[in-house]
PDB file of C-alpha atoms in Angstrom:
ATOM      1  CA  MET T   3      19.508  -4.905  -5.837  1.00 48.00           C
ATOM      2  CA  LYS T   4      18.341  -1.553  -7.090  1.00 54.00           C
ATOM      3  CA  SER T   5      19.029   1.428  -4.872  1.00 55.00           C
ATOM      4  CA  THR T   6      15.321   2.320  -4.821  1.00 57.00           C
ATOM      5  CA  THR T   7      14.560  -1.138  -3.453  1.00 55.00           C
ATOM      6  CA  VAL T   8      17.172  -0.727  -0.732  1.00 51.00           C
ATOM      7  CA  ILE T   9      15.868   2.721   0.154  1.00 56.00           C
ATOM      8  CA  SER T  10      12.268   1.474   0.150  1.00 54.00           C
ATOM      9  CA  ALA T  11      13.199  -1.435   2.389  1.00 52.00           C
ATOM     10  CA  PHE T  12      15.084   0.850   4.764  1.00 51.00           C
ATOM     11  CA  LEU T  13      12.265   3.390   4.951  1.00 50.00           C
ATOM     12  CA  GLY T  14       9.742   0.599   5.291  1.00 53.00           C
ATOM     13  CA  THR T  15      11.603  -0.911   8.221  1.00 54.00           C
ATOM     14  CA  ILE T  16      11.724   2.439   9.978  1.00 54.00           C
ATOM     15  CA  LEU T  17       8.044   3.143   9.276  1.00 50.00           C
ATOM     16  CA  VAL T  18       6.938  -0.282  10.486  1.00 52.00           C
ATOM     17  CA  GLY T  19       8.998   0.101  13.664  1.00 53.00           C
ATOM     18  CA  LEU T  20       7.578   3.517  14.420  1.00 50.00           C
ATOM     19  CA  ALA T  21       4.016   2.524  13.581  1.00 52.00           C
ATOM     20  CA  THR T  22       4.025  -0.639  15.660  1.00 52.00           C
ATOM     21  CA  ALA T  23       5.719   1.075  18.606  1.00 52.00           C
ATOM     22  CA  GLY T  24       3.035   3.740  18.838  1.00 51.00           C
ATOM     23  CA  TYR T  25       0.091   1.685  17.594  1.00 50.00           C
ATOM     24  CA  ALA T  26      -1.203   0.530  20.990  1.00 50.00           C
ATOM     25  CA  ALA T  27      -1.204   4.058  22.383  1.00 49.00           C
ATOM     26  CA  ASP T  28      -2.893   5.494  19.284  1.00 49.00           C
ATOM     27  CA  LYS T  29      -5.775   3.013  19.283  1.00 53.00           C
ATOM     28  CA  THR T  30      -7.543   4.849  22.100  1.00 54.00           C
ATOM     29  CA  ASP T  31      -7.290   8.324  20.549  1.00 61.00           C
ATOM     30  CA  ALA T  32     -10.285   8.778  18.220  1.00 58.00           C
ATOM     31  CA  ARG T  33      -8.712  11.928  16.748  1.00 68.00           C
ATOM     32  CA  LYS T  34      -5.933   9.921  15.095  1.00 80.00           C
ATOM     33  CA  VAL T  35      -6.424   9.061  11.454  1.00 85.00           C
ATOM     34  CA  ASP T  36      -5.172   5.719  10.183  1.00 93.00           C
ATOM     35  CA  ILE T  37      -4.170   6.725   6.645  1.00 91.00           C
ATOM     36  CA  GLY T  38      -3.026   3.219   5.692  1.00 94.00           C
ATOM     37  CA  LYS T  39      -6.325   1.678   6.759  1.00 96.00           C
ATOM     38  CA  ALA T  40      -8.298   4.380   4.940  1.00 93.00           C
ATOM     39  CA  GLU T  41      -6.262   3.806   1.771  1.00 91.00           C
ATOM     40  CA  TYR T  42      -6.817   0.062   2.059  1.00 95.00           C
ATOM     41  CA  GLU T  43     -10.554   0.436   2.549  1.00 95.00           C
ATOM     42  CA  GLN T  44     -10.863   2.808  -0.422  1.00 91.00           C
ATOM     43  CA  LYS T  45      -8.639   0.965  -2.874  1.00 90.00           C
ATOM     44  CA  CYS T  46      -8.025  -2.640  -1.860  1.00 93.00           C
ATOM     45  CA  THR T  47     -11.049  -4.046  -0.034  1.00 94.00           C
ATOM     46  CA  ILE T  48     -13.059  -4.492  -3.233  1.00 92.00           C
ATOM     47  CA  CYS T  49     -10.681  -7.250  -4.429  1.00 91.00           C
ATOM     48  CA  HIS T  50      -8.667  -8.323  -1.369  1.00 94.00           C
ATOM     49  CA  GLY T  51     -11.529  -8.202   1.150  1.00 96.00           C
ATOM     50  CA  ALA T  52     -11.898  -6.342   4.431  1.00 96.00           C
ATOM     51  CA  LEU T  53      -9.485  -8.669   6.219  1.00 97.00           C
ATOM     52  CA  GLY T  54      -7.056  -9.053   3.292  1.00 96.00           C
ATOM     53  CA  LYS T  55      -7.929 -12.702   2.602  1.00 96.00           C
ATOM     54  CA  GLY T  56      -8.486 -12.189  -1.147  1.00 94.00           C
ATOM     55  CA  ASP T  57     -12.252 -12.524  -0.845  1.00 95.00           C
ATOM     56  CA  GLY T  58     -13.466  -9.071  -1.858  1.00 94.00           C
ATOM     57  CA  ALA T  59     -16.645  -8.478  -3.846  1.00 93.00           C
ATOM     58  CA  TYR T  60     -14.769  -8.263  -7.173  1.00 89.00           C
ATOM     59  CA  SER T  61     -12.535 -11.272  -6.506  1.00 86.00           C
ATOM     60  CA  VAL T  62     -14.858 -13.623  -8.399  1.00 87.00           C
ATOM     61  CA  MET T  63     -14.553 -11.465 -11.520  1.00 89.00           C
ATOM     62  CA  LEU T  64     -10.754 -11.542 -11.663  1.00 87.00           C
ATOM     63  CA  LYS T  65      -8.860 -13.795 -14.077  1.00 85.00           C
ATOM     64  CA  LYS T  66      -6.305 -14.591 -11.370  1.00 85.00           C
ATOM     65  CA  PRO T  67      -7.502 -14.754  -7.728  1.00 87.00           C
ATOM     66  CA  ALA T  68      -6.674 -11.757  -5.557  1.00 90.00           C
ATOM     67  CA  THR T  69      -3.719 -12.400  -3.283  1.00 91.00           C
ATOM     68  CA  ASP T  70      -4.346 -13.325   0.345  1.00 96.00           C
ATOM     69  CA  LEU T  71      -2.426 -10.418   1.838  1.00 96.00           C
ATOM     70  CA  THR T  72      -2.395 -11.951   5.326  1.00 98.00           C
ATOM     71  CA  THR T  73       0.087 -14.653   4.288  1.00 97.00           C
ATOM     72  CA  LEU T  74       2.794 -12.530   2.658  1.00 96.00           C
ATOM     73  CA  SER T  75       5.180 -12.865   5.619  1.00 97.00           C
ATOM     74  CA  LYS T  76       4.487 -16.572   5.988  1.00 97.00           C
ATOM     75  CA  LYS T  77       5.286 -17.158   2.310  1.00 96.00           C
ATOM     76  CA  ASN T  78       8.531 -15.193   2.738  1.00 96.00           C
ATOM     77  CA  ALA T  79      10.094 -17.181   5.598  1.00 96.00           C
ATOM     78  CA  GLY T  80       8.384 -15.063   8.255  1.00 96.00           C
ATOM     79  CA  VAL T  81       9.692 -11.731   6.926  1.00 97.00           C
ATOM     80  CA  PHE T  82       7.282  -9.172   5.530  1.00 97.00           C
ATOM     81  CA  PRO T  83       8.440  -8.325   1.973  1.00 96.00           C
ATOM     82  CA  PHE T  84       8.051  -4.582   2.472  1.00 96.00           C
ATOM     83  CA  ALA T  85       9.921  -3.399  -0.628  1.00 94.00           C
ATOM     84  CA  ARG T  86       8.166  -5.903  -2.915  1.00 92.00           C
ATOM     85  CA  VAL T  87       4.720  -4.920  -1.590  1.00 93.00           C
ATOM     86  CA  PHE T  88       5.536  -1.210  -1.937  1.00 92.00           C
ATOM     87  CA  GLU T  89       6.798  -1.685  -5.505  1.00 89.00           C
ATOM     88  CA  THR T  90       3.780  -3.826  -6.445  1.00 88.00           C
ATOM     89  CA  ILE T  91       1.388  -1.127  -5.285  1.00 89.00           C
ATOM     90  CA  GLU T  92       3.467   1.603  -6.915  1.00 86.00           C
ATOM     91  CA  GLY T  93       3.668  -0.354 -10.154  1.00 82.00           C
ATOM     92  CA  THR T  94       7.439  -0.802 -10.392  1.00 77.00           C
ATOM     93  CA  HIS T  95       7.351  -4.526  -9.487  1.00 66.00           C
ATOM     94  CA  GLU T  96       5.661  -6.471 -12.248  1.00 63.00           C
ATOM     95  CA  LEU T  97       6.058 -10.099 -13.161  1.00 54.00           C
ATOM     96  CA  LYS T  98       6.432 -10.014 -16.944  1.00 55.00           C
ATOM     97  CA  ALA T  99       5.900 -13.776 -17.231  1.00 43.00           C
ATOM     98  CA  HIS T 100       2.394 -13.413 -15.821  1.00 45.00           C
ATOM     99  CA  GLY T 101       1.323 -10.976 -18.514  1.00 51.00           C
ATOM    100  CA  THR T 102      -0.543  -7.786 -17.766  1.00 59.00           C
ATOM    101  CA  ARG T 103      -1.858  -7.315 -14.293  1.00 62.00           C
ATOM    102  CA  GLU T 104      -5.396  -6.522 -13.269  1.00 65.00           C
ATOM    103  CA  MET T 105      -4.381  -4.618 -10.156  1.00 73.00           C
ATOM    104  CA  PRO T 106      -4.329  -0.853 -10.665  1.00 71.00           C
ATOM    105  CA  ILE T 107      -0.954   0.864 -10.498  1.00 71.00           C
ATOM    106  CA  TRP T 108      -1.628   3.189  -7.591  1.00 75.00           C
ATOM    107  CA  GLY T 109       1.638   5.116  -7.979  1.00 75.00           C
ATOM    108  CA  LYS T 110       0.422   6.372 -11.346  1.00 76.00           C
ATOM    109  CA  GLU T 111      -3.050   7.096  -9.938  1.00 77.00           C
ATOM    110  CA  TYR T 112      -1.685   9.066  -6.966  1.00 72.00           C
ATOM    111  CA  ARG T 113       0.437  11.178  -9.305  1.00 71.00           C
ATOM    112  CA  SER T 114      -2.569  11.921 -11.537  1.00 71.00           C
ATOM    113  CA  SER T 115      -4.272  15.271 -11.218  1.00 61.00           C
ATOM    114  CA  LYS T 116      -7.407  13.727  -9.672  1.00 65.00           C
ATOM    115  CA  TYR T 117      -5.722  12.446  -6.503  1.00 60.00           C
ATOM    116  CA  TYR T 118      -3.187  15.219  -6.397  1.00 59.00           C
ATOM    117  CA  ASP T 119      -5.756  18.018  -6.624  1.00 64.00           C
ATOM    118  CA  ASP T 120      -8.107  16.347  -4.127  1.00 62.00           C
ATOM    119  CA  TYR T 121      -5.448  16.134  -1.407  1.00 63.00           C
ATOM    120  CA  LEU T 122      -2.866  18.781  -2.191  1.00 63.00           C
ATOM    121  CA  HIS T 123      -3.718  22.361  -2.913  1.00 66.00           C
ATOM    122  CA  ASP T 124      -0.161  23.650  -3.057  1.00 66.00           C
ATOM    123  CA  PRO T 125       1.235  23.849  -6.599  1.00 66.00           C
ATOM    124  CA  GLU T 126       4.756  23.646  -5.147  1.00 69.00           C
ATOM    125  CA  SER T 127       4.115  20.209  -3.606  1.00 68.00           C
ATOM    126  CA  ASP T 128       5.948  17.195  -5.007  1.00 72.00           C
ATOM    127  CA  ARG T 129       3.610  14.610  -6.537  1.00 72.00           C
ATOM    128  CA  SER T 130       6.163  11.832  -6.085  1.00 78.00           C
ATOM    129  CA  TYR T 131       6.470  12.554  -2.379  1.00 78.00           C
ATOM    130  CA  PHE T 132       2.685  12.514  -2.049  1.00 78.00           C
ATOM    131  CA  ALA T 133       2.417   9.197  -3.919  1.00 82.00           C
ATOM    132  CA  ARG T 134       5.192   7.536  -1.910  1.00 86.00           C
ATOM    133  CA  SER T 135       3.755   8.656   1.420  1.00 87.00           C
ATOM    134  CA  ARG T 136       0.323   7.182   0.591  1.00 87.00           C
ATOM    135  CA  ILE T 137       1.881   3.938  -0.625  1.00 91.00           C
ATOM    136  CA  LEU T 138       4.096   3.717   2.482  1.00 94.00           C
ATOM    137  CA  ALA T 139       1.045   4.113   4.720  1.00 94.00           C
ATOM    138  CA  LEU T 140      -0.834   1.459   2.749  1.00 95.00           C
ATOM    139  CA  THR T 141       2.120  -0.944   2.812  1.00 96.00           C
ATOM    140  CA  GLU T 142       2.460  -0.499   6.564  1.00 97.00           C
ATOM    141  CA  TYR T 143      -1.239  -1.285   6.987  1.00 97.00           C
ATOM    142  CA  ILE T 144      -0.842  -4.480   4.940  1.00 97.00           C
ATOM    143  CA  TYR T 145       2.032  -5.360   7.282  1.00 98.00           C
ATOM    144  CA  ARG T 146      -0.442  -5.118  10.174  1.00 97.00           C
ATOM    145  CA  LEU T 147      -2.789  -7.580   8.413  1.00 97.00           C
ATOM    146  CA  GLN T 148      -0.206 -10.388   8.563  1.00 97.00           C
ATOM    147  CA  ALA T 149      -1.333 -13.607  10.265  1.00 92.00           C
ATOM    148  CA  LYS T 150       0.355 -14.148  13.589  1.00 84.00           C
TER     149      LYS T 150
END
């Protein structure tokens, strides 16, 4: 297993634990911003649908149906595949046998000047850190979409 996968899985486990522990308390505070949900709504809803079922507005135009994100844990013996989801969003996990993918590689997009300049105004900031933090928030939100 690659060290980045192990690190991603470790960080993902910590993030999920922290997010779920404080989630109930945060729901009542309107000042809190749910970055993962905002990322999902901006980038994923169009194909995966508002509830993650794969029924977004563009889903009918795709060559391969959009994944039902609510069943990822169920399809993985009840364990959310955090590292695989993170790497799929980032663009490092690609199934070569399936050919090119229609899903945008958000890691590349986040590192582009458009996203970087919109969110970060400090030239000393690390683009990779920015990209990973957005993808971690999005992955954690997808974790919350899992069917019970």
